[in-house]
Tab-separated table of C-alpha atoms in Angstrom:
chain	number	residue	atom	x	y	z
A	1	MET	CA	125.469	77.796	79.368
A	2	VAL	CA	125.043	80.970	81.397
A	3	THR	CA	121.617	82.584	81.266
A	4	THR	CA	121.351	86.296	81.825
A	5	GLN	CA	117.963	87.846	82.480
A	6	LYS	CA	117.039	91.516	82.524
A	7	SER	CA	114.129	93.251	84.259
A	8	THR	CA	113.291	90.409	86.626
A	9	GLU	CA	111.220	90.747	89.767
A	10	LEU	CA	114.488	90.680	91.707
A	11	THR	CA	116.065	93.552	89.760
A	12	LYS	CA	112.839	95.590	89.945
A	13	ARG	CA	112.261	95.118	93.673
A	14	GLY	CA	116.012	95.203	94.265
A	15	LEU	CA	116.383	98.794	93.063
A	16	ALA	CA	113.854	99.867	95.711
A	17	GLN	CA	115.986	97.998	98.284
A	18	GLN	CA	118.932	100.193	97.288
A	19	LEU	CA	116.902	103.356	97.868
A	20	LYS	CA	116.034	102.451	101.464
A	21	GLY	CA	116.942	104.913	104.182
A	22	GLY	CA	116.955	107.638	101.551
A	23	VAL	CA	114.980	110.615	100.304
A	24	ILE	CA	113.400	110.866	96.835
A	25	MET	CA	112.794	114.476	95.845
A	26	ASP	CA	110.341	116.065	93.390
A	27	VAL	CA	112.136	118.293	90.881
A	28	VAL	CA	110.769	120.347	87.986
A	29	THR	CA	114.027	121.424	86.303
A	30	ALA	CA	117.495	119.986	85.639
A	31	GLU	CA	118.906	122.636	87.998
A	32	GLN	CA	116.659	121.452	90.834
A	33	ALA	CA	117.682	117.859	90.072
A	34	ARG	CA	121.342	118.809	90.531
A	35	ILE	CA	120.534	120.580	93.825
A	36	ALA	CA	118.699	117.448	94.999
A	37	GLU	CA	121.621	115.192	94.021
A	38	ASP	CA	124.109	117.504	95.751
A	39	ALA	CA	121.978	117.441	98.892
A	40	GLY	CA	122.155	113.628	98.947
A	41	ALA	CA	118.843	112.532	97.388
A	42	VAL	CA	118.828	108.814	96.453
A	43	ALA	CA	116.616	109.544	93.423
A	44	VAL	CA	114.587	112.341	91.893
A	45	MET	CA	110.999	112.436	90.647
A	46	ALA	CA	110.931	114.411	87.407
A	47	LEU	CA	107.731	116.367	86.885
A	48	GLU	CA	106.392	119.608	85.421
A	49	ARG	CA	104.574	120.876	88.500
A	50	VAL	CA	104.975	119.891	92.134
A	51	PRO	CA	101.748	118.751	93.831
A	52	ALA	CA	101.273	122.104	95.617
A	53	ASP	CA	101.094	123.850	92.224
A	54	ILE	CA	98.865	121.155	90.712
A	55	ARG	CA	96.538	121.728	93.663
A	56	ALA	CA	96.655	125.524	93.295
A	57	GLN	CA	96.278	125.641	89.513
A	58	GLY	CA	93.710	122.867	89.065
A	59	GLY	CA	92.911	121.401	85.630
A	60	VAL	CA	93.929	117.978	84.344
A	61	ALA	CA	97.415	116.954	85.487
A	62	ARG	CA	99.208	114.633	83.033
A	63	MET	CA	102.576	112.949	82.458
A	64	SER	CA	105.380	115.519	82.109
A	65	ASP	CA	106.928	116.602	78.813
A	66	PRO	CA	109.392	113.874	77.723
A	67	ALA	CA	111.916	116.583	76.815
A	68	LEU	CA	111.958	117.766	80.438
A	69	ILE	CA	112.310	114.210	81.736
A	70	GLU	CA	115.206	113.563	79.344
A	71	GLU	CA	116.905	116.764	80.420
A	72	ILE	CA	116.670	115.688	84.056
A	73	ILE	CA	117.912	112.167	83.232
A	74	ASN	CA	120.964	113.738	81.599
A	75	ALA	CA	121.599	116.112	84.518
A	76	VAL	CA	122.155	113.565	87.316
A	77	THR	CA	123.778	110.173	87.980
A	78	ILE	CA	121.135	109.021	90.511
A	79	PRO	CA	117.943	107.189	89.458
A	80	VAL	CA	115.173	109.246	87.856
A	81	MET	CA	111.507	108.457	88.409
A	82	ALA	CA	108.515	109.950	86.591
A	83	LYS	CA	104.762	109.907	87.083
A	84	ALA	CA	102.057	108.404	84.895
A	85	ARG	CA	98.314	108.819	85.484
A	86	ILE	CA	96.498	105.957	87.225
A	87	GLY	CA	95.498	103.468	84.537
A	88	HIS	CA	97.247	105.365	81.710
A	89	PHE	CA	99.330	102.518	80.345
A	90	VAL	CA	100.397	104.477	77.268
A	91	GLU	CA	101.975	107.220	79.391
A	92	ALA	CA	103.755	104.345	81.148
A	93	GLN	CA	104.915	102.926	77.799
A	94	ILE	CA	106.317	106.336	76.866
A	95	LEU	CA	108.139	106.691	80.185
A	96	GLU	CA	109.619	103.210	79.746
A	97	ALA	CA	110.811	104.171	76.261
A	98	LEU	CA	112.512	107.248	77.725
A	99	GLY	CA	114.498	104.967	80.036
A	100	VAL	CA	113.247	106.262	83.387
A	101	ASP	CA	114.358	104.051	86.283
A	102	TYR	CA	110.973	103.859	88.042
A	103	ILE	CA	107.404	104.880	87.143
A	104	ASP	CA	105.116	106.297	89.819
A	105	GLU	CA	101.509	105.472	88.916
A	106	SER	CA	100.323	108.446	90.862
A	107	GLU	CA	97.124	109.839	92.338
A	108	VAL	CA	98.773	113.264	92.201
A	109	LEU	CA	97.962	113.287	88.469
A	110	THR	CA	94.358	113.156	87.256
A	111	PRO	CA	93.324	109.484	86.947
A	112	ALA	CA	92.845	108.175	83.390
A	113	ASP	CA	90.852	105.112	84.458
A	114	GLU	CA	88.394	105.096	87.327
A	115	ARG	CA	88.347	101.341	87.725
A	116	HIS	CA	91.652	99.817	86.643
A	117	HIS	CA	95.286	100.484	87.375
A	118	VAL	CA	98.064	99.693	84.897
A	119	ASN	CA	98.945	95.997	84.592
A	120	LYS	CA	102.489	96.527	85.750
A	121	HIS	CA	103.609	92.943	85.118
A	122	GLU	CA	103.634	93.803	81.390
A	123	PHE	CA	106.454	96.317	81.806
A	124	ARG	CA	110.215	95.971	82.046
A	125	VAL	CA	110.491	99.170	84.084
A	126	PRO	CA	109.517	98.868	87.776
A	127	PHE	CA	106.576	100.761	89.295
A	128	VAL	CA	105.893	102.432	92.625
A	129	CYS	CA	102.250	102.930	93.672
A	130	GLY	CA	100.444	104.703	96.492
A	131	CYS	CA	98.405	103.057	99.249
A	132	ARG	CA	96.279	104.115	102.208
A	133	ASP	CA	95.855	100.708	103.811
A	134	LEU	CA	97.065	97.121	103.491
A	135	GLY	CA	94.313	96.101	101.063
A	136	GLU	CA	95.248	98.830	98.606
A	137	ALA	CA	98.952	98.048	99.065
A	138	LEU	CA	98.484	94.363	98.235
A	139	ARG	CA	96.177	95.062	95.276
A	140	ARG	CA	98.967	97.185	93.784
A	141	VAL	CA	101.573	94.461	94.447
A	142	GLY	CA	99.143	92.000	92.861
A	143	GLU	CA	99.153	94.177	89.724
A	144	GLY	CA	102.952	94.122	89.711
A	145	ALA	CA	104.095	97.141	91.746
A	146	SER	CA	107.731	96.644	92.866
A	147	MET	CA	107.615	99.386	95.498
A	148	LEU	CA	104.921	101.118	97.540
A	149	ARG	CA	104.491	104.470	99.174
A	150	THR	CA	101.841	105.460	101.657
A	151	LYS	CA	99.943	108.290	99.962
A	152	GLY	CA	99.533	111.032	102.535
A	153	GLU	CA	97.916	114.102	101.017
A	154	ALA	CA	100.355	115.525	98.470
A	155	GLY	CA	100.990	119.251	98.168
A	156	THR	CA	99.677	120.143	101.622
A	157	GLY	CA	102.848	120.253	103.730
A	158	ASN	CA	100.679	118.520	106.341
A	159	VAL	CA	101.967	115.141	107.520
A	160	VAL	CA	98.743	114.007	109.199
A	161	GLU	CA	97.498	111.885	106.284
A	162	ALA	CA	100.903	110.236	105.800
A	163	VAL	CA	100.799	109.248	109.469
A	164	ARG	CA	97.227	107.946	109.150
A	165	HIS	CA	98.157	105.768	106.158
A	166	ALA	CA	101.394	104.435	107.659
A	167	ARG	CA	99.624	103.572	110.908
A	168	ALA	CA	96.856	101.843	108.948
A	169	VAL	CA	99.283	99.726	106.875
A	170	TYR	CA	101.606	98.721	109.715
A	171	GLY	CA	98.727	98.229	112.170
A	172	GLU	CA	97.069	95.811	109.778
A	173	ILE	CA	100.356	93.941	109.279
A	174	ARG	CA	100.731	93.577	113.054
A	175	ARG	CA	97.169	92.276	113.294
A	176	LEU	CA	97.809	89.793	110.472
A	177	SER	CA	101.023	88.521	112.049
A	178	CYS	CA	99.159	87.007	114.978
A	179	MET	CA	96.040	85.890	113.099
A	180	PRO	CA	95.256	82.158	112.915
A	181	VAL	CA	95.619	80.752	109.388
A	182	ASP	CA	91.943	79.792	109.188
A	183	GLU	CA	90.922	83.446	109.484
A	184	LEU	CA	93.143	84.711	106.651
A	185	MET	CA	90.660	84.100	103.812
A	186	ALA	CA	87.919	86.145	105.487
A	187	TYR	CA	90.479	88.863	106.238
A	188	ALA	CA	91.631	88.890	102.613
A	189	LYS	CA	87.980	89.254	101.575
A	190	ASP	CA	87.414	92.093	104.067
A	191	ILE	CA	90.389	94.150	102.928
A	192	GLN	CA	89.914	93.159	99.252
A	193	ALA	CA	93.432	91.873	98.833
A	194	PRO	CA	94.803	88.831	96.959
A	195	TYR	CA	94.752	85.815	99.324
A	196	GLU	CA	98.254	84.609	98.422
A	197	LEU	CA	99.741	87.998	99.300
A	198	VAL	CA	97.771	88.153	102.570
A	199	LYS	CA	99.259	84.756	103.479
A	200	GLU	CA	102.733	85.997	102.602
A	201	VAL	CA	102.393	89.114	104.780
A	202	ALA	CA	101.015	87.020	107.676
A	203	ARG	CA	103.971	84.631	107.372
A	204	GLU	CA	106.742	87.229	106.914
A	205	GLY	CA	105.298	89.963	109.126
A	206	ARG	CA	106.152	92.601	106.506
A	207	LEU	CA	105.156	93.899	103.084
A	208	PRO	CA	106.489	91.967	100.071
A	209	VAL	CA	108.153	95.146	98.726
A	210	VAL	CA	109.829	98.284	100.049
A	211	ASN	CA	107.462	100.998	101.339
A	212	PHE	CA	108.259	104.723	101.539
A	213	ALA	CA	106.180	107.554	103.014
A	214	ALA	CA	104.870	110.342	100.800
A	215	GLY	CA	102.472	113.247	100.826
A	216	GLY	CA	102.914	116.113	103.294
A	217	VAL	CA	106.492	115.561	104.530
A	218	ALA	CA	107.912	119.096	104.921
A	219	THR	CA	110.489	119.070	107.751
A	220	PRO	CA	113.358	116.865	109.000
A	221	ALA	CA	111.139	115.976	111.984
A	222	ASP	CA	108.352	114.852	109.618
A	223	ALA	CA	110.802	112.569	107.793
A	224	ALA	CA	112.115	111.062	111.040
A	225	LEU	CA	108.545	110.617	112.323
A	226	MET	CA	107.641	108.546	109.281
A	227	MET	CA	110.859	106.510	109.603
A	228	GLN	CA	110.117	105.783	113.271
A	229	LEU	CA	106.625	104.674	112.270
A	230	GLY	CA	108.306	102.009	110.126
A	231	VAL	CA	108.593	103.226	106.533
A	232	ASN	CA	111.786	102.459	104.595
A	233	GLY	CA	112.399	105.992	103.285
A	234	VAL	CA	110.573	109.159	102.256
A	235	PHE	CA	109.381	111.022	99.183
A	236	VAL	CA	109.431	114.791	99.568
A	237	GLY	CA	107.361	116.570	96.960
A	238	SER	CA	106.560	120.223	97.352
A	239	GLY	CA	108.231	120.411	100.777
A	240	ILE	CA	111.724	121.211	99.469
A	241	PHE	CA	111.456	123.517	96.489
A	242	LYS	CA	108.455	125.371	97.952
A	243	SER	CA	110.491	126.297	101.038
A	244	GLY	CA	112.748	129.276	101.726
A	245	ASP	CA	116.144	127.523	101.409
A	246	PRO	CA	115.672	124.345	99.323
A	247	SER	CA	119.298	123.169	99.306
A	248	ARG	CA	119.699	123.410	103.068
A	249	ARG	CA	116.290	121.878	103.810
A	250	ALA	CA	116.965	119.026	101.370
A	251	LYS	CA	120.264	118.200	103.078
A	252	ALA	CA	118.624	118.395	106.523
A	253	ILE	CA	115.845	115.992	105.492
A	254	VAL	CA	118.437	113.552	104.072
A	255	GLU	CA	120.367	113.594	107.358
A	256	ALA	CA	117.169	113.270	109.416
A	257	THR	CA	116.186	110.196	107.401
A	258	THR	CA	119.529	108.510	108.148
A	259	HIS	CA	119.700	109.537	111.822
A	260	PHE	CA	115.952	109.182	112.414
A	261	GLN	CA	116.423	107.704	115.882
A	262	ASP	CA	119.014	110.223	117.065
A	263	ALA	CA	117.196	113.246	118.544
A	264	ARG	CA	120.449	115.165	119.009
A	265	VAL	CA	121.158	115.005	115.290
A	266	LEU	CA	117.531	115.875	114.517
A	267	ALA	CA	117.777	118.958	116.742
A	268	GLU	CA	121.014	120.000	115.047
A	269	VAL	CA	119.799	119.617	111.451
A	270	SER	CA	116.466	121.321	112.192
A	271	LYS	CA	118.131	124.606	113.201
A	272	GLY	CA	117.663	127.735	111.100
A	273	LEU	CA	116.204	126.139	107.980
A	274	GLY	CA	114.184	129.227	107.057
A	275	GLU	CA	110.565	129.216	105.983
A	276	PRO	CA	108.975	125.801	105.442
A	277	MET	CA	106.326	125.521	102.730
A	278	VAL	CA	102.962	126.937	103.728
A	279	GLY	CA	100.768	124.095	104.955
A	280	ILE	CA	97.091	123.379	104.347
A	281	GLU	CA	94.599	121.979	106.871
A	282	ILE	CA	93.130	118.820	105.318
A	283	ASP	CA	89.604	119.697	106.524
A	284	THR	CA	89.626	122.871	104.451
A	285	ILE	CA	90.156	120.977	101.166
A	286	PRO	CA	86.933	120.208	99.251
A	287	ARG	CA	86.443	116.454	99.099
A	288	GLU	CA	86.632	116.290	95.302
A	289	GLN	CA	90.091	117.874	95.453
A	290	LEU	CA	91.582	115.256	97.792
A	291	MET	CA	94.233	113.241	95.948
A	292	ALA	CA	94.640	110.314	98.326
A	293	VAL	CA	91.134	108.955	97.623
A	294	ARG	CA	92.112	108.356	93.974
A	295	GLY	CA	93.086	104.711	93.473
A	296	TRP	CA	90.892	101.640	93.453
B	1	MET	CA	127.760	97.482	108.837
B	2	LEU	CA	127.625	101.042	107.613
B	3	ALA	CA	123.963	102.041	108.003
B	4	LEU	CA	123.884	105.522	106.477
B	5	GLN	CA	121.657	104.478	103.591
B	6	GLY	CA	120.927	101.401	101.477
B	7	ASP	CA	120.128	97.740	102.013
B	8	PHE	CA	122.113	97.194	105.228
B	9	LYS	CA	119.220	95.281	106.839
B	10	GLU	CA	119.540	92.561	104.182
B	11	HIS	CA	123.263	92.222	104.952
B	12	ALA	CA	122.457	92.045	108.669
B	13	ALA	CA	119.904	89.275	108.085
B	14	MET	CA	122.466	87.225	106.109
B	15	LEU	CA	125.122	87.706	108.781
B	16	ARG	CA	122.762	86.648	111.565
B	17	GLN	CA	121.835	83.523	109.590
B	18	ILE	CA	125.471	82.417	109.612
B	19	GLY	CA	126.063	83.237	113.258
B	20	ALA	CA	127.636	86.707	113.184
B	21	ASP	CA	126.542	89.625	115.350
B	22	PRO	CA	126.040	92.696	113.134
B	23	VAL	CA	125.664	96.257	114.452
B	24	GLU	CA	124.558	99.384	112.601
B	25	VAL	CA	127.117	102.184	112.248
B	26	ARG	CA	126.024	105.767	111.565
B	27	ARG	CA	128.659	107.735	113.511
B	28	ALA	CA	132.424	107.460	113.774
B	29	GLU	CA	132.493	106.391	117.447
B	30	GLN	CA	130.398	103.336	116.553
B	31	LEU	CA	133.348	101.973	114.519
B	32	ASP	CA	135.288	101.232	117.718
B	33	GLY	CA	135.618	97.557	118.496
B	34	LEU	CA	134.339	96.254	115.161
B	35	ASP	CA	135.984	93.115	113.710
B	36	GLY	CA	135.014	94.073	110.165
B	37	LEU	CA	132.715	96.340	108.191
B	38	ILE	CA	130.286	95.969	105.293
B	39	ILE	CA	129.437	98.996	103.158
B	40	PRO	CA	126.088	98.046	101.593
B	41	GLY	CA	124.417	98.734	98.289
B	42	GLY	CA	122.601	102.038	98.039
B	43	GLU	CA	123.272	105.347	96.313
B	44	SER	CA	127.002	105.998	96.398
B	45	THR	CA	126.556	109.786	96.147
B	46	THR	CA	124.237	109.796	99.177
B	47	ILE	CA	126.460	107.497	101.239
B	48	GLY	CA	129.532	109.552	100.278
B	49	LYS	CA	127.947	112.845	101.309
B	50	LEU	CA	126.788	111.443	104.637
B	51	MET	CA	130.306	110.050	105.250
B	52	VAL	CA	131.657	113.578	104.804
B	53	SER	CA	128.974	115.310	106.914
B	54	TYR	CA	129.420	112.882	109.799
B	55	GLU	CA	133.235	112.717	109.515
B	56	LEU	CA	133.495	109.033	108.754
B	57	LEU	CA	136.030	109.067	105.904
B	58	GLU	CA	139.210	109.321	107.993
B	59	PRO	CA	138.071	106.833	110.675
B	60	LEU	CA	137.173	104.391	107.873
B	61	ARG	CA	140.619	104.781	106.290
B	62	LYS	CA	142.178	104.108	109.712
B	63	LEU	CA	139.998	101.031	110.185
B	64	ILE	CA	141.220	99.708	106.830
B	65	GLU	CA	144.873	100.530	107.642
B	66	SER	CA	144.520	98.649	110.921
B	67	GLY	CA	143.840	95.519	108.858
B	68	ARG	CA	140.144	95.062	109.610
B	69	PRO	CA	138.344	93.451	106.666
B	70	VAL	CA	135.976	95.779	104.807
B	71	TRP	CA	133.559	94.628	102.080
B	72	GLY	CA	131.690	96.940	99.724
B	73	THR	CA	128.766	95.778	97.586
B	74	CYS	CA	127.716	97.887	94.572
B	75	ALA	CA	127.640	101.439	96.040
B	76	GLY	CA	130.038	100.096	98.680
B	77	MET	CA	132.482	99.086	95.923
B	78	ILE	CA	132.248	102.589	94.485
B	79	VAL	CA	133.045	104.400	97.740
B	80	LEU	CA	135.997	102.082	98.463
B	81	ALA	CA	137.579	102.724	95.054
B	82	LYS	CA	140.504	105.054	94.407
B	83	ASP	CA	139.430	106.150	90.944
B	84	LEU	CA	136.006	106.772	89.398
B	85	GLY	CA	137.412	107.776	86.016
B	86	GLY	CA	136.888	111.507	86.504
B	87	LEU	CA	133.564	111.501	88.391
B	88	ARG	CA	133.937	113.663	91.463
B	89	GLN	CA	132.270	112.412	94.630
B	90	PRO	CA	133.521	111.604	98.146
B	91	LEU	CA	135.424	108.281	98.323
B	92	VAL	CA	137.274	106.297	100.960
B	93	GLY	CA	139.768	105.682	98.159
B	94	ALA	CA	141.531	102.612	99.534
B	95	LEU	CA	140.915	99.993	96.855
B	96	ASP	CA	143.382	100.292	93.970
B	97	VAL	CA	140.898	99.943	91.104
B	98	ARG	CA	139.206	102.180	88.570
B	99	VAL	CA	135.447	101.777	88.812
B	100	ARG	CA	132.809	102.945	86.322
B	101	ARG	CA	129.431	103.844	87.833
B	102	ASN	CA	126.147	102.794	86.193
B	103	ALA	CA	128.381	100.875	83.823
B	104	PHE	CA	125.741	98.614	82.347
B	105	GLY	CA	123.223	101.405	81.715
B	106	ARG	CA	120.025	102.428	83.441
B	107	GLN	CA	117.568	100.365	85.491
B	108	LEU	CA	116.186	98.680	82.333
B	109	ASP	CA	119.636	97.120	81.888
B	110	SER	CA	119.789	95.663	85.407
B	111	PHE	CA	120.187	91.882	85.244
B	112	GLU	CA	120.747	88.529	86.943
B	113	THR	CA	123.326	85.937	85.907
B	114	ASP	CA	125.553	83.125	87.189
B	115	ILE	CA	129.255	83.703	87.780
B	116	PRO	CA	131.911	81.062	88.468
B	117	MET	CA	133.730	82.111	91.643
B	118	PRO	CA	136.097	79.277	92.692
B	119	GLU	CA	137.401	81.196	95.732
B	120	VAL	CA	133.896	81.298	97.151
B	121	GLY	CA	132.518	77.876	96.187
B	122	ASP	CA	132.358	75.151	93.542
B	123	GLU	CA	128.910	76.077	92.251
B	124	PRO	CA	128.633	79.427	90.397
B	125	VAL	CA	127.309	82.377	92.354
B	126	HIS	CA	123.927	83.690	91.230
B	127	ALA	CA	124.452	87.447	91.049
B	128	VAL	CA	122.044	90.377	90.685
B	129	PHE	CA	123.332	93.624	89.163
B	130	ILE	CA	121.242	96.752	89.792
B	131	ARG	CA	122.437	99.911	88.033
B	132	ALA	CA	125.724	98.307	88.875
B	133	PRO	CA	129.320	99.521	88.631
B	134	LEU	CA	132.144	97.515	87.051
B	135	VAL	CA	135.897	97.421	87.592
B	136	GLU	CA	137.673	98.863	84.550
B	137	SER	CA	141.210	98.212	85.720
B	138	VAL	CA	143.007	96.911	88.778
B	139	GLY	CA	146.288	97.927	90.369
B	140	GLU	CA	149.048	95.635	91.620
B	141	GLY	CA	148.052	93.399	94.488
B	142	VAL	CA	144.390	93.329	93.513
B	143	GLU	CA	143.105	89.821	92.959
B	144	VAL	CA	140.190	89.290	90.551
B	145	LEU	CA	137.649	86.927	92.128
B	146	GLY	CA	134.993	86.960	89.448
B	147	THR	CA	134.251	88.103	85.913
B	148	LEU	CA	131.288	87.980	83.554
B	149	GLU	CA	131.575	85.776	80.466
B	150	ASP	CA	132.996	88.689	78.450
B	151	GLY	CA	135.769	89.215	81.025
B	152	THR	CA	134.208	92.219	82.802
B	153	ILE	CA	135.562	92.323	86.358
B	154	VAL	CA	132.810	92.280	89.002
B	155	ALA	CA	134.474	90.960	92.186
B	156	VAL	CA	137.923	91.796	93.574
B	157	ARG	CA	140.013	91.440	96.711
B	158	GLN	CA	143.002	93.458	97.840
B	159	GLY	CA	144.295	92.143	101.163
B	160	ASN	CA	141.626	93.006	103.736
B	161	LEU	CA	139.388	94.724	101.163
B	162	LEU	CA	136.633	92.906	99.289
B	163	ALA	CA	134.375	94.471	96.652
B	164	THR	CA	131.539	93.172	94.490
B	165	SER	CA	129.485	94.931	91.783
B	166	PHE	CA	126.526	92.736	92.633
B	167	HIS	CA	124.387	92.081	95.732
B	168	PRO	CA	124.982	88.758	97.553
B	169	GLU	CA	122.672	90.162	100.268
B	170	LEU	CA	119.651	89.902	97.953
B	171	THR	CA	119.931	86.390	96.555
B	172	GLY	CA	119.747	84.184	99.650
B	173	ASP	CA	123.137	82.541	98.994
B	174	SER	CA	125.291	83.048	102.089
B	175	ARG	CA	128.609	81.862	100.601
B	176	PHE	CA	129.955	85.363	99.993
B	177	HIS	CA	129.082	86.367	103.552
B	178	LEU	CA	130.813	83.199	104.808
B	179	TYR	CA	133.864	84.093	102.719
B	180	PHE	CA	133.906	87.560	104.320
B	181	LEU	CA	133.517	86.069	107.816
B	182	GLN	CA	136.537	83.850	107.103
B	183	MET	CA	138.527	86.993	106.271
B	184	VAL	CA	137.322	88.504	109.562
B	185	ASP	CA	138.185	85.376	111.573
B	186	ALA	CA	141.658	85.165	110.024
B	187	GLU	CA	142.343	88.816	110.843
B	188	THR	CA	141.008	88.498	114.413
B	189	GLU	CA	143.315	85.498	114.996
B	190	THR	CA	146.347	87.321	113.554
B	191	ALA	CA	145.586	90.344	115.740
B	192	ALA	CA	145.266	88.114	118.830
B	193	VAL	CA	148.609	86.373	118.122
B	194	SER	CA	150.489	89.628	117.544
B	195	SER	CA	149.181	91.202	120.738
């Protein structure tokens, strides 16, 4: 008798495997979703406001209107992701019911729970979560995340935080890879990560799930920088549709992510892209408005 | 293997395990001297667009005409197909089948199952389908290698072309990769004899 199983760990993590080497773009309308798909995005993130606008407008940022998400789902053939607030498991239930392909439990929205994230094992839909270091990454995997993204600082057009977080995660993995087994428990305690997952990372020399970069990627060079640092792909939020020529910039970032080691291609695709989004110096942002520190 | 986008690293790991020497192809000139090519899973629209931008479609068609074995998994099956039932996106268009994209539904309908595949081995192949395509109809000369219980076609071969809806690169079973290497070895021997 043949058994068929849906929504297994393999299918959830496997979709992230298919997205590797690609660009996931924030879109706020069906029209933008079509532009993203035409430019070669591997998936779109459906939301009401891009992080730059959330930052500018302030207030509580919540899950997007289901009608908008549905409209975007119907507009494209590529996977559609949507964001739920940290710890807001009912927003996640609603997004699952809508049939989104991935949920981003995201620090870009205002957290709904200041202590707990969603128990993602309970869901059939896979989740992607943000991380700033290996401990945070493995806590999210422990809760059932099927994909990770380094957080960066969303809506700034400034890649410095994305670099900091990617260097932290991959540096810690490199340290773990040559650590004697008898030191792993103390290390797990130090970084507040589940011991079994720490052992797995030490053994395999890599994260258990796919990891993309996010937060502040605004140019083809930014995307290639993150790829060379070791991420598996990139999320571009405000960087595309807050720039002068979104379609052209989107296509250039897609090509830069594929040819991330080929400086000739990077030079070619970076030419004449028009105005990038206006960037923000991280030091000028009041501490309580930083998004990356949300997540526990 | 074609390394424009997708899970080509998983294919490379499987090939290395069974003694092959995979290289990553992103530009047309890198196709020279290959014995065979794998087009991995990924997003078929993305892979298709990058094949157009970097002028890979014609060189790929030539590679196939020259008899080199080419295997597409999931997105790779889609870009090899001749007919997507009206969907317009760039295709190599060499495999005489009609393929339906996202045929089983959205991610929530992705699944794992076992499929008898006598060409590949006695034991059934454990297969994972992720937003997978299916083969709606096949032309003459296309051999069906595997179907689901309800008869849905999910693995086909047409001469030097192999295509699967599912991802043998993700399940740790190297038999499909061995089967492809046999196709490559047979072709390399034929080419050596005829020259």
